[in-house]
JSON list of C-alpha atoms in Angstrom, two decimals:
[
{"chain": "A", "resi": 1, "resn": "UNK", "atom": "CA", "xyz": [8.08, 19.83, -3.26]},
{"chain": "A", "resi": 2, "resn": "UNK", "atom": "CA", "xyz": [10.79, 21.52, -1.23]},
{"chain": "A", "resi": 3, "resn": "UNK", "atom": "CA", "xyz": [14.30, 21.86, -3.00]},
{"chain": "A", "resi": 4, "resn": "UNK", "atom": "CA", "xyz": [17.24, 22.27, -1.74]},
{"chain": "A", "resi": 5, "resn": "UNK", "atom": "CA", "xyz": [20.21, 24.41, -4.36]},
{"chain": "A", "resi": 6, "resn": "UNK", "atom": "CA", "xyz": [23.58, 23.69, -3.90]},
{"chain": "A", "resi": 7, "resn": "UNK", "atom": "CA", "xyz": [26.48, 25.76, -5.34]},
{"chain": "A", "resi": 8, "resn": "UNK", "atom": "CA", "xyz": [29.06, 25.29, -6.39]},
{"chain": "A", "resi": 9, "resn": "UNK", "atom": "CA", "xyz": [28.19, 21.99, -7.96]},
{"chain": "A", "resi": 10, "resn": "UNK", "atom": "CA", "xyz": [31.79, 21.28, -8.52]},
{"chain": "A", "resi": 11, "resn": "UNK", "atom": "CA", "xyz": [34.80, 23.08, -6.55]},
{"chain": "A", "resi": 12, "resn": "UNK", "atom": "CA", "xyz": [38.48, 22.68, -7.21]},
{"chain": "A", "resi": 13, "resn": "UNK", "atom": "CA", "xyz": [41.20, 24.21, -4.83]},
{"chain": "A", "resi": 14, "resn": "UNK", "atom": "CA", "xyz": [44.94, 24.61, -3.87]},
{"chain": "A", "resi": 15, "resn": "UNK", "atom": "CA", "xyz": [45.64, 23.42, -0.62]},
{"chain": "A", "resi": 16, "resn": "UNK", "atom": "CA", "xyz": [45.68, 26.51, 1.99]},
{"chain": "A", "resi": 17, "resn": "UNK", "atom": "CA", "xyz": [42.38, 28.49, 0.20]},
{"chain": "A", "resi": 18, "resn": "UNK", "atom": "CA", "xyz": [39.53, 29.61, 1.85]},
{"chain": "A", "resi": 19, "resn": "UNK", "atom": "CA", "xyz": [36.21, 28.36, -0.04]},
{"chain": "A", "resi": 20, "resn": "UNK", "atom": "CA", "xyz": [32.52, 28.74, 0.77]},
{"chain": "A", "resi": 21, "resn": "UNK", "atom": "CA", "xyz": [29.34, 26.31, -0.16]},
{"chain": "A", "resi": 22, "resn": "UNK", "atom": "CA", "xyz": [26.17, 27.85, -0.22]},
{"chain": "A", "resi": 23, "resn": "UNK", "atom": "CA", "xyz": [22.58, 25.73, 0.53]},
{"chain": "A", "resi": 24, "resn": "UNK", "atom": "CA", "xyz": [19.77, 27.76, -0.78]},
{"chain": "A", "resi": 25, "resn": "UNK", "atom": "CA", "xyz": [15.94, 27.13, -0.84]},
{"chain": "A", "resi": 26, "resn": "UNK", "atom": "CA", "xyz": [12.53, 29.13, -1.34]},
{"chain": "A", "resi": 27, "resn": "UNK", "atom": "CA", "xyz": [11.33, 26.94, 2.64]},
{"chain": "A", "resi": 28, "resn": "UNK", "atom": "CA", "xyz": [11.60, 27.35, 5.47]},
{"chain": "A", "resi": 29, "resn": "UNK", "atom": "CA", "xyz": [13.66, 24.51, 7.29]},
{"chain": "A", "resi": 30, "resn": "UNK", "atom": "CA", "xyz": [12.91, 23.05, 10.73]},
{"chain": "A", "resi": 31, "resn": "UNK", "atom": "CA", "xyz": [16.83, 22.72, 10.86]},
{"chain": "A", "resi": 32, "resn": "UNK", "atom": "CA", "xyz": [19.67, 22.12, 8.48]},
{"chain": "A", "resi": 33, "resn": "UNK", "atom": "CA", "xyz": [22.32, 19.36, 8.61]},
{"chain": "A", "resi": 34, "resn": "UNK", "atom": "CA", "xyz": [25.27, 19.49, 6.45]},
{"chain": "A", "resi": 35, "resn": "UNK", "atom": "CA", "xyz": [26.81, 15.56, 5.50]},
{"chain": "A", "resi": 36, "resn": "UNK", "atom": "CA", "xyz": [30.43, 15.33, 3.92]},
{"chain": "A", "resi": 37, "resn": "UNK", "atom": "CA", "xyz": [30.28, 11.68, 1.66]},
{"chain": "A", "resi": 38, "resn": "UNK", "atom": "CA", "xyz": [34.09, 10.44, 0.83]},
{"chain": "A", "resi": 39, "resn": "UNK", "atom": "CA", "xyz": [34.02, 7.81, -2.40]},
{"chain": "A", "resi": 40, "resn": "UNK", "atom": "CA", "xyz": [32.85, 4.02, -1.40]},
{"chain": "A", "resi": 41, "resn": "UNK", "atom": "CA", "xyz": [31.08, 5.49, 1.58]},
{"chain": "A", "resi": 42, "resn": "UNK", "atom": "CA", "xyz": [27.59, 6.65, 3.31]},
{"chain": "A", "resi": 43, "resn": "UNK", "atom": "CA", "xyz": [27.26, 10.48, 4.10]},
{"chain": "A", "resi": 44, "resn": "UNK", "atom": "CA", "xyz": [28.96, 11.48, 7.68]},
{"chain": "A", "resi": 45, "resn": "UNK", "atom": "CA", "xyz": [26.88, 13.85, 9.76]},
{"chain": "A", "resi": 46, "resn": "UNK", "atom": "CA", "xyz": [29.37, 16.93, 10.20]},
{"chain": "A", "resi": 47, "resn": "UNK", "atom": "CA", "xyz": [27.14, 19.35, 11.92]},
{"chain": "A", "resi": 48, "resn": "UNK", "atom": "CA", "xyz": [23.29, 20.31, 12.49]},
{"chain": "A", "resi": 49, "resn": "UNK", "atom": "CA", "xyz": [22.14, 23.89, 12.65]},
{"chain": "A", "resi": 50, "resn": "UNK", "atom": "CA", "xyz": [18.94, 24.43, 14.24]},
{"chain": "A", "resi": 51, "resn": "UNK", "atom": "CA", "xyz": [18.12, 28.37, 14.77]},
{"chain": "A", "resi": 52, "resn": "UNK", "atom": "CA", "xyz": [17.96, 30.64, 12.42]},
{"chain": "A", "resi": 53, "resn": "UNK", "atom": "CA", "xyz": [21.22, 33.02, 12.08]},
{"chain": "A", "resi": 54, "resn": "UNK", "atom": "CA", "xyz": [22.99, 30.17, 14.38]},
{"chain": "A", "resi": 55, "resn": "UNK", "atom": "CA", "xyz": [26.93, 29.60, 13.87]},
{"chain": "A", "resi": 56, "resn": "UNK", "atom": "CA", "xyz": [28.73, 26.72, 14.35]},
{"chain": "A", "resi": 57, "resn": "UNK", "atom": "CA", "xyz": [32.28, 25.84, 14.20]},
{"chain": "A", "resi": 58, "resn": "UNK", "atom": "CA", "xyz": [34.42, 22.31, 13.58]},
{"chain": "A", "resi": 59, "resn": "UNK", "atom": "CA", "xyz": [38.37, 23.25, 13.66]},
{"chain": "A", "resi": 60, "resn": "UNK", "atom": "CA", "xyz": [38.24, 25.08, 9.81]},
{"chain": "A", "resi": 61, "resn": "UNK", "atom": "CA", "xyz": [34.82, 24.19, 8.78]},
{"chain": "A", "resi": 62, "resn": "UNK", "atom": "CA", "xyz": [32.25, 27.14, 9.94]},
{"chain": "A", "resi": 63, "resn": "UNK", "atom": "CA", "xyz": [28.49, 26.48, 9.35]},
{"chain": "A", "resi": 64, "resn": "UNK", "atom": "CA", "xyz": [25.75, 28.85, 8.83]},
{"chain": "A", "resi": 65, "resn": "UNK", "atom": "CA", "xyz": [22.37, 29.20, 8.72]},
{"chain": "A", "resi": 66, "resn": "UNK", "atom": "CA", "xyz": [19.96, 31.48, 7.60]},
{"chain": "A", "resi": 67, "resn": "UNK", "atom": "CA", "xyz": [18.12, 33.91, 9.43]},
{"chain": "A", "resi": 68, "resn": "UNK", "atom": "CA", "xyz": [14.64, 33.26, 8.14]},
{"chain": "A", "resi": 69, "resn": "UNK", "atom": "CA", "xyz": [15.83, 29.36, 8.33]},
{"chain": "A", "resi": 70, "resn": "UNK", "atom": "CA", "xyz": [15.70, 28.97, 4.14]},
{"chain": "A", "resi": 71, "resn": "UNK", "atom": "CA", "xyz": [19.55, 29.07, 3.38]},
{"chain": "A", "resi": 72, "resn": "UNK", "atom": "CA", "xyz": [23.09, 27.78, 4.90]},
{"chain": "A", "resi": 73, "resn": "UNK", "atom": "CA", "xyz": [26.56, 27.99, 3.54]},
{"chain": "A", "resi": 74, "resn": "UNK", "atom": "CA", "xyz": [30.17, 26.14, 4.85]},
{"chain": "A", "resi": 75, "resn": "UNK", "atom": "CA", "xyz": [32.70, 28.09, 4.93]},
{"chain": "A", "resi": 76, "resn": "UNK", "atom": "CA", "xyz": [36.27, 26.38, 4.72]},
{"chain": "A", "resi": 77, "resn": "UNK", "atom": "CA", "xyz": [39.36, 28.30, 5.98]},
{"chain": "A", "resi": 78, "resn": "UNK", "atom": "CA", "xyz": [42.49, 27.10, 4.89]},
{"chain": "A", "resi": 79, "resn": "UNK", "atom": "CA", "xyz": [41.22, 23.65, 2.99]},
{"chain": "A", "resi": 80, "resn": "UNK", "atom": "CA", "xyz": [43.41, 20.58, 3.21]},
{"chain": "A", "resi": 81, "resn": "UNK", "atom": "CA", "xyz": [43.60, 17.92, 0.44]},
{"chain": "A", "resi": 82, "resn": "UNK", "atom": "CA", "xyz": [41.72, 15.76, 3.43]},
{"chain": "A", "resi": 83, "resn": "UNK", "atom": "CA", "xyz": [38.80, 17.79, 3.07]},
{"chain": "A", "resi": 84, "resn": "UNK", "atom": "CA", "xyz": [38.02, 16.13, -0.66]},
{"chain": "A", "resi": 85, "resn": "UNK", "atom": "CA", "xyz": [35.12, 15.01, -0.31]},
{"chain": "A", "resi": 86, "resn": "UNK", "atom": "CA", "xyz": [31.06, 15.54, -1.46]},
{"chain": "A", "resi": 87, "resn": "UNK", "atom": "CA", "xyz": [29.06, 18.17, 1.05]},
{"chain": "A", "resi": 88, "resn": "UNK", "atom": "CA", "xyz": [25.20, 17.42, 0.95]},
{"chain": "A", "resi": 89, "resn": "UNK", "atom": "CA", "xyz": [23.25, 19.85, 2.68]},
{"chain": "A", "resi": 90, "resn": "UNK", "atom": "CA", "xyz": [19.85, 18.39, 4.15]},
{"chain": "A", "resi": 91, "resn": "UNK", "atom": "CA", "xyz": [16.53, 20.54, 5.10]},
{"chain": "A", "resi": 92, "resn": "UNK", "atom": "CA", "xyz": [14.50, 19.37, 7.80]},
{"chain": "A", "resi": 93, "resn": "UNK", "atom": "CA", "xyz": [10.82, 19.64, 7.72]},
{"chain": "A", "resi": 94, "resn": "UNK", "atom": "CA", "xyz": [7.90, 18.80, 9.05]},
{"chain": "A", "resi": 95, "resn": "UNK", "atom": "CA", "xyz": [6.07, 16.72, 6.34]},
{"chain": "A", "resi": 96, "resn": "UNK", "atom": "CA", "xyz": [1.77, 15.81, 6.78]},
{"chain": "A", "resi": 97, "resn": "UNK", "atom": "CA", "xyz": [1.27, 16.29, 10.35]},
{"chain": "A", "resi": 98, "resn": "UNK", "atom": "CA", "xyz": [4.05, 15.30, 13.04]},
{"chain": "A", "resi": 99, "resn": "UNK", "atom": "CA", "xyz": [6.15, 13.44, 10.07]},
{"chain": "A", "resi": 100, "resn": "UNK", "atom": "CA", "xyz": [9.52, 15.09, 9.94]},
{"chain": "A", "resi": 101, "resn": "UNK", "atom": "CA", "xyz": [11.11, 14.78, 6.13]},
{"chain": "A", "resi": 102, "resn": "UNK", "atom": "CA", "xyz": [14.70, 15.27, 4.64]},
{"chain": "A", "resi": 103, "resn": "UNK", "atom": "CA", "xyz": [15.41, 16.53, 1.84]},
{"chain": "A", "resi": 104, "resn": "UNK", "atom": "CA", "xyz": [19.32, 16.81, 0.74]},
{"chain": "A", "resi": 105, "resn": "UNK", "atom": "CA", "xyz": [20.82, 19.04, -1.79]},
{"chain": "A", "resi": 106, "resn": "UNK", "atom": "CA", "xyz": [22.38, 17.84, -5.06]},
{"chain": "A", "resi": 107, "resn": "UNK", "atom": "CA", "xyz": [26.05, 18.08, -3.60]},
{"chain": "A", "resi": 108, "resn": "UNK", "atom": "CA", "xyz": [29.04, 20.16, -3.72]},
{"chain": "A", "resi": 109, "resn": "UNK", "atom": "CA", "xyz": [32.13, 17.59, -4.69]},
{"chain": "A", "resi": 110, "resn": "UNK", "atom": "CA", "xyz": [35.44, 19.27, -3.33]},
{"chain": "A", "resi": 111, "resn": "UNK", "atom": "CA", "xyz": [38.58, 19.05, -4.59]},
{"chain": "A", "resi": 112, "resn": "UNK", "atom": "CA", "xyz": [41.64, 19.98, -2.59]},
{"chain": "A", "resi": 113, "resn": "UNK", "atom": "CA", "xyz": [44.76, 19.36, -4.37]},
{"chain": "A", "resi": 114, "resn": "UNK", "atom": "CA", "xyz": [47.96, 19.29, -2.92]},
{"chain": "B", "resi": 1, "resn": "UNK", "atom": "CA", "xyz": [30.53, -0.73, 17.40]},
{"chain": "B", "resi": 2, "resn": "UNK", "atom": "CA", "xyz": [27.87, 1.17, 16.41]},
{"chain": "B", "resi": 3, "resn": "UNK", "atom": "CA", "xyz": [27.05, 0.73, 12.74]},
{"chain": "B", "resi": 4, "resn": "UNK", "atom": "CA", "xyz": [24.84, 0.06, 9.52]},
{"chain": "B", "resi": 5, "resn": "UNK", "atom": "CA", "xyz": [25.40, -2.65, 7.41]},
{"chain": "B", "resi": 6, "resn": "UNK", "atom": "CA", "xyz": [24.09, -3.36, 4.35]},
{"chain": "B", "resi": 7, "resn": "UNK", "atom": "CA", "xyz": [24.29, -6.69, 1.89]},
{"chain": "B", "resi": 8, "resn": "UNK", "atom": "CA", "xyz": [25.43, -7.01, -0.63]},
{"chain": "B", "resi": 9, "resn": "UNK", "atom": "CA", "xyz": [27.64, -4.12, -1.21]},
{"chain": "B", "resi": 10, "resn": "UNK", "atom": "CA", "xyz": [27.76, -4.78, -4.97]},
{"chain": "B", "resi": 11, "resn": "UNK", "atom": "CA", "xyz": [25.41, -6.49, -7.44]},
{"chain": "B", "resi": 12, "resn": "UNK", "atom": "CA", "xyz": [24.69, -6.81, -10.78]},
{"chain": "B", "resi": 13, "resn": "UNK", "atom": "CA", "xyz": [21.45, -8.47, -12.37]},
{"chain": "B", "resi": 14, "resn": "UNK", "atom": "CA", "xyz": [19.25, -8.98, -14.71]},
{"chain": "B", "resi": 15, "resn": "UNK", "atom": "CA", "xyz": [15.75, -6.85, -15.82]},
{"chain": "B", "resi": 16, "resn": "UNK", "atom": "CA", "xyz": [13.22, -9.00, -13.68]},
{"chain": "B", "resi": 17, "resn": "UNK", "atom": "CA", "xyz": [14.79, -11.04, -11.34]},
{"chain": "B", "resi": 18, "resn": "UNK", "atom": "CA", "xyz": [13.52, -10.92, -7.92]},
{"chain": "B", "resi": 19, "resn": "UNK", "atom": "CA", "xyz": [16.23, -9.10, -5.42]},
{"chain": "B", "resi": 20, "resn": "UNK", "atom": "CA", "xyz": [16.53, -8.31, -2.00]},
{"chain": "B", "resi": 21, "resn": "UNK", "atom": "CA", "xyz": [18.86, -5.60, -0.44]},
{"chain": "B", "resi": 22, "resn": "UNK", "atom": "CA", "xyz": [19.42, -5.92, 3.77]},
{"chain": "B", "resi": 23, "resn": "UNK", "atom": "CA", "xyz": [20.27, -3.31, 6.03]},
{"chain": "B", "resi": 24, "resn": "UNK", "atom": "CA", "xyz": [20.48, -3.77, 9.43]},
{"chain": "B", "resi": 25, "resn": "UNK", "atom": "CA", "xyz": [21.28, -1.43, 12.56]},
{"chain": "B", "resi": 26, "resn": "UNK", "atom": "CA", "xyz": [22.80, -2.35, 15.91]},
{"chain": "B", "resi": 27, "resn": "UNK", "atom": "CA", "xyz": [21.48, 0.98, 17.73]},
{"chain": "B", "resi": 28, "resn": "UNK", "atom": "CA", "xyz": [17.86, -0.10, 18.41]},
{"chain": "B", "resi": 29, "resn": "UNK", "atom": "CA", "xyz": [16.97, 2.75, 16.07]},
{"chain": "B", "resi": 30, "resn": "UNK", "atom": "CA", "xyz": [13.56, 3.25, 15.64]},
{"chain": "B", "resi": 31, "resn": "UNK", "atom": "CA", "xyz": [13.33, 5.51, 12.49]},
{"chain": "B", "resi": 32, "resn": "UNK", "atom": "CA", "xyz": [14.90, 4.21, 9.22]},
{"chain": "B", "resi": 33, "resn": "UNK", "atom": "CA", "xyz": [15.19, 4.70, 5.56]},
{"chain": "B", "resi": 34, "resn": "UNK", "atom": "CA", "xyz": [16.31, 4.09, 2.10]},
{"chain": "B", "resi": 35, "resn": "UNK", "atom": "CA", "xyz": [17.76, 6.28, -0.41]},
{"chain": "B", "resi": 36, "resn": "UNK", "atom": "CA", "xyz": [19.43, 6.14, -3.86]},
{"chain": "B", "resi": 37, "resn": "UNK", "atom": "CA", "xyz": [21.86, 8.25, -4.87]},
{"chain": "B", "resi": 38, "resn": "UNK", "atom": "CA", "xyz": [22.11, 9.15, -8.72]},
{"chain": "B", "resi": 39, "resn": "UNK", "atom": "CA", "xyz": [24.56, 11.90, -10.79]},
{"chain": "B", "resi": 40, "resn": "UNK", "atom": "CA", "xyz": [22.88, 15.53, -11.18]},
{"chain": "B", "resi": 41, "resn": "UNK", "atom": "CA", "xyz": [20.20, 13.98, -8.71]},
{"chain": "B", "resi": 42, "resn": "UNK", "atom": "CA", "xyz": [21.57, 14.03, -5.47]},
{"chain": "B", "resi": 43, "resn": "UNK", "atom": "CA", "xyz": [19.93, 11.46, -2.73]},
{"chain": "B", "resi": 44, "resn": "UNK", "atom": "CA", "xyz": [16.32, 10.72, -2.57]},
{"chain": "B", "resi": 45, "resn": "UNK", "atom": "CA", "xyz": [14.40, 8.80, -0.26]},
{"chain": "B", "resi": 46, "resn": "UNK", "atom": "CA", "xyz": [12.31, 5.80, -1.38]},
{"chain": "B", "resi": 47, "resn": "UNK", "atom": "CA", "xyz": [11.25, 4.37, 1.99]},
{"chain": "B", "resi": 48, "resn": "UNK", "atom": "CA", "xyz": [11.33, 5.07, 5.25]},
{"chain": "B", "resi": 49, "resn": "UNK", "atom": "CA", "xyz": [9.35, 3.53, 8.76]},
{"chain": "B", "resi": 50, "resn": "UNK", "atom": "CA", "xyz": [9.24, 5.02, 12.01]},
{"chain": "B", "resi": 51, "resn": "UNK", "atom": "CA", "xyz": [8.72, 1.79, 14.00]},
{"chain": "B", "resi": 52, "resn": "UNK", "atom": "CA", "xyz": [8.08, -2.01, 13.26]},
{"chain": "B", "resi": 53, "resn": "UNK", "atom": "CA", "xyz": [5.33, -3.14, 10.86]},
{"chain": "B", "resi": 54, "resn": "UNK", "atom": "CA", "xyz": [4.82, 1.14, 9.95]},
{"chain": "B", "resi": 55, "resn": "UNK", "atom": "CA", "xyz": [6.55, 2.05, 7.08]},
{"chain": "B", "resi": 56, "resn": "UNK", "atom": "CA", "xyz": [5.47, 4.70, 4.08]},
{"chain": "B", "resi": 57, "resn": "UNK", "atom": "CA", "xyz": [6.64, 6.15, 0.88]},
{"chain": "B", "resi": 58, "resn": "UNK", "atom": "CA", "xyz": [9.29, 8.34, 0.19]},
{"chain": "B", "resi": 59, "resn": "UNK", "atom": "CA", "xyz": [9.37, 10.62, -2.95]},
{"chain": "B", "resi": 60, "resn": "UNK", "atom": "CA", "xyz": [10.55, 7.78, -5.14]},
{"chain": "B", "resi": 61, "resn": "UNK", "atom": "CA", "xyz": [8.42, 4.30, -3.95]},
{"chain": "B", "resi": 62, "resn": "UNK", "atom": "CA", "xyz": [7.56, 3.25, -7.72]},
{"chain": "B", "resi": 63, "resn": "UNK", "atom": "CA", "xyz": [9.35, -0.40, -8.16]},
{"chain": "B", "resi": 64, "resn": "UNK", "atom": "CA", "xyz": [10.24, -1.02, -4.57]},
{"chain": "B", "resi": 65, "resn": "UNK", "atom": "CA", "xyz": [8.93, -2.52, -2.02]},
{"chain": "B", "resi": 66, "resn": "UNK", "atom": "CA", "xyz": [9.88, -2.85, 1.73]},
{"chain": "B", "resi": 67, "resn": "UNK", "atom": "CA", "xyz": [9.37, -4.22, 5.16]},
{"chain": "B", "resi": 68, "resn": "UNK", "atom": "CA", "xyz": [9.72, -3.98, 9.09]},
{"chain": "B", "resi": 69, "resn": "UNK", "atom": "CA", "xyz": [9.44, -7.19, 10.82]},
{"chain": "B", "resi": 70, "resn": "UNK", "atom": "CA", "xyz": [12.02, -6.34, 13.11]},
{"chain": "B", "resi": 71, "resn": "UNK", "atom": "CA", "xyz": [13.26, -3.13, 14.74]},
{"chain": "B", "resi": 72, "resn": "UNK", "atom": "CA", "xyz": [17.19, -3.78, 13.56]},
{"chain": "B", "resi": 73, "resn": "UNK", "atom": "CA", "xyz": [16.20, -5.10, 10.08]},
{"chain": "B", "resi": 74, "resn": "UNK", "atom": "CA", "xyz": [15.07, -2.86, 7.11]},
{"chain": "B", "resi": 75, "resn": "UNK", "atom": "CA", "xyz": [14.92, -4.85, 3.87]},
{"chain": "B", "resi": 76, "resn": "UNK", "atom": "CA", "xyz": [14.93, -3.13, 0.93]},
{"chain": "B", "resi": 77, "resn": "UNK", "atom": "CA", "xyz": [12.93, -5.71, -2.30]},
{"chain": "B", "resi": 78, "resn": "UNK", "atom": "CA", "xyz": [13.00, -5.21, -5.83]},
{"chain": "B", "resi": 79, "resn": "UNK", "atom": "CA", "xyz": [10.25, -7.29, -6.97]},
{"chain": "B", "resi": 80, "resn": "UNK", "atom": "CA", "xyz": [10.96, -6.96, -10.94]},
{"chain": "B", "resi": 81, "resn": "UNK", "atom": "CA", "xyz": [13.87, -4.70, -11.28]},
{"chain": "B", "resi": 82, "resn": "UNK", "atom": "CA", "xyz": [14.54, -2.29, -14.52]},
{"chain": "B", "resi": 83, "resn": "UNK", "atom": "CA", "xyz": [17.76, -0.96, -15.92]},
{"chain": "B", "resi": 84, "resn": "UNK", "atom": "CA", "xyz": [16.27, 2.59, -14.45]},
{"chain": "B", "resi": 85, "resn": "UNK", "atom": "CA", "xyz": [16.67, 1.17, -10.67]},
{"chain": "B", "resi": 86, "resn": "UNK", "atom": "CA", "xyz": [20.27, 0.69, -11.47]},
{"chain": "B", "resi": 87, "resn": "UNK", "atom": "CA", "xyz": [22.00, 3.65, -8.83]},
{"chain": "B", "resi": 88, "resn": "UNK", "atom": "CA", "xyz": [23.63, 3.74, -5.39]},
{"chain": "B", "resi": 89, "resn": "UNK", "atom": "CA", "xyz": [21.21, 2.98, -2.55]},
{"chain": "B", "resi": 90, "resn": "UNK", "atom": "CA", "xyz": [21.89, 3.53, 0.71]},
{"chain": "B", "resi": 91, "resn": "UNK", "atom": "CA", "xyz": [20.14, 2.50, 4.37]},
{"chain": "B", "resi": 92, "resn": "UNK", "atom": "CA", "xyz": [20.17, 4.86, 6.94]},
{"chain": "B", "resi": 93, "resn": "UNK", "atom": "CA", "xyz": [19.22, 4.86, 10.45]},
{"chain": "B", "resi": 94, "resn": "UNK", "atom": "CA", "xyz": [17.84, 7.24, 13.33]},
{"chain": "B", "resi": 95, "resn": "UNK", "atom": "CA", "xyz": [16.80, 6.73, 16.64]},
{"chain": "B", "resi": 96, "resn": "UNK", "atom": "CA", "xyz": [13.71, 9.04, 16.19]},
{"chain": "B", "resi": 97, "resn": "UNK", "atom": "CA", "xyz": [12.28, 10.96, 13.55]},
{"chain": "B", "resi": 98, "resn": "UNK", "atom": "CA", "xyz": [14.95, 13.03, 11.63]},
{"chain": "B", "resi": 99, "resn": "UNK", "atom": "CA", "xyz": [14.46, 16.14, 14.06]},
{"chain": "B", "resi": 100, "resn": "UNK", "atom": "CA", "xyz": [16.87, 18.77, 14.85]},
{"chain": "B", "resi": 101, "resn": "UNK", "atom": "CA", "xyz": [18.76, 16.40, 17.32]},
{"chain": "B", "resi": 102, "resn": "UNK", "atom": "CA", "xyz": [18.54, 13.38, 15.63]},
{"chain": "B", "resi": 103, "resn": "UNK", "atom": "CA", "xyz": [21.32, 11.87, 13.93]},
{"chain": "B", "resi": 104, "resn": "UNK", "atom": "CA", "xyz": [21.33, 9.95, 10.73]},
{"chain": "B", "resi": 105, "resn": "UNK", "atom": "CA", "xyz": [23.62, 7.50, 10.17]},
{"chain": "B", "resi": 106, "resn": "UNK", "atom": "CA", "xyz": [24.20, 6.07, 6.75]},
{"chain": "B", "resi": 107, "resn": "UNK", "atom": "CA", "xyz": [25.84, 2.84, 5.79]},
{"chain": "B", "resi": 108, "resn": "UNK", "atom": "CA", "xyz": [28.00, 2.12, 3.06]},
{"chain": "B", "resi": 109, "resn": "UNK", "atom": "CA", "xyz": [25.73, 1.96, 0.07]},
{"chain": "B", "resi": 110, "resn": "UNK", "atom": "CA", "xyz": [25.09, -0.76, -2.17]},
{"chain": "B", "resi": 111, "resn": "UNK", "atom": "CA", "xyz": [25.80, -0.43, -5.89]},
{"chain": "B", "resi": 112, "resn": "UNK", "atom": "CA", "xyz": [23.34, -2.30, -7.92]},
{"chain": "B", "resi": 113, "resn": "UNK", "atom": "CA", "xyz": [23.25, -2.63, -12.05]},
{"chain": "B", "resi": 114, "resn": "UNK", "atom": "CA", "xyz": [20.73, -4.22, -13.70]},
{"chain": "B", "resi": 115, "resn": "UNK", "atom": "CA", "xyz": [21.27, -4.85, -17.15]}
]
């Protein structure tokens, strides 16, 4: 079974800080997709990485993944209370032939207070 | 507007009686899936079916059952429930396989106790 560790597990800020969620596993990912989920609501698709040591940005939110494809962090510059929210990271695998299987992190829930 | 629905959005019932959770998508999606979501155990997938009449188990099928008469419709049944299938569940929809390009969208969960 593939796992997927997300840290911090819990993450409270000032508004204006600079924080950084890391996505780590032991296998090797197809691709990564990080999800932000706001109370009430499904998980939003915020970005897909697909090749290992690839950068992507989204305004403040930078995304990273791995070189050999097993890790990712989000990096956050300057966090607004808008950003509160859970991050779910999701591997991407291929899964008994040409099934493709994801499998999402526990969660980081952010707090940005005002 | 593109979008997953899914009825009802909250329910509570009792240990063994018979319940059925929609989800629908109006993207002619081809891949979907269920999850629940539970505290300290992130989302895991209990279903999932790449086209109509395939579907196959996720890592947690035990007490659930599903089916795919229809590409847009994805019913999620709970033939006996137990107070250990109370959790947030969630539909989600793709139109392929989750690959690299493929995105997942999610609708807005259904919160079910059973008591």
């Amino acid at each position: 079974t593939q796992l997927l560790e997300q840290s911090p597990q819990f993450l409270s800020i000032q508004e204006g800080e600079n924080l950084t969620v890391y996505c780590n596993s032991s296998s090797v990912f197809s691709s990564l997709q990080w999800y932000r989920q706001e109370p009430g609501e499904g998980p939003v698709l915020l970005v897909t990485v697909v090749t290992g040591g690839e950068v992507k940005k989204l305004k403040r939110l930078t995304f990273q993944f791995g070189d050999a494809r097993k890790d990712s962090s989000l990096h956050i510059t300057a966090a607004q209370p808008g950003d509160t929210g859970l991050y779910l990271c999701a591997g991407v695998s291929l899964s008994g032939g040409s099934n493709y299987k994801l499998t999402f992190g526990k969660g980081t829930l952010l707090t940005v207070n005002p | 507007e593109a979008q997953v629905t899914q009825n009802p959005r909250y329910l509570i019932t009792v240990t063994g009686k018979k319940l059925t959770v929609t989800c629908s998508q109006n993207m002619n999606h081809e891949y979907m899936s269920w999850y629940r979501q539970d505290p300290g155990l992130g989302l895991r997938q209990i279903y999932y079916s790449m086209n109509v009449e395939v579907t196959d188990k996720g890592d947690v099928p035990e007490g659930y059952k599903v089916s795919r008469k229809e590409k847009r419709n994805f019913p999620l049944i709970l033939e006996s429930p137990s107070p250990n299938q109370t959790s947030l569940y969630f539909c989600a929809s793709s139109l392929g396989l989750p690959r690299s390009t493929d995105t997942q969208y999610f609708g807005p969960g259904t919160r079910l106790t059973v008591l």
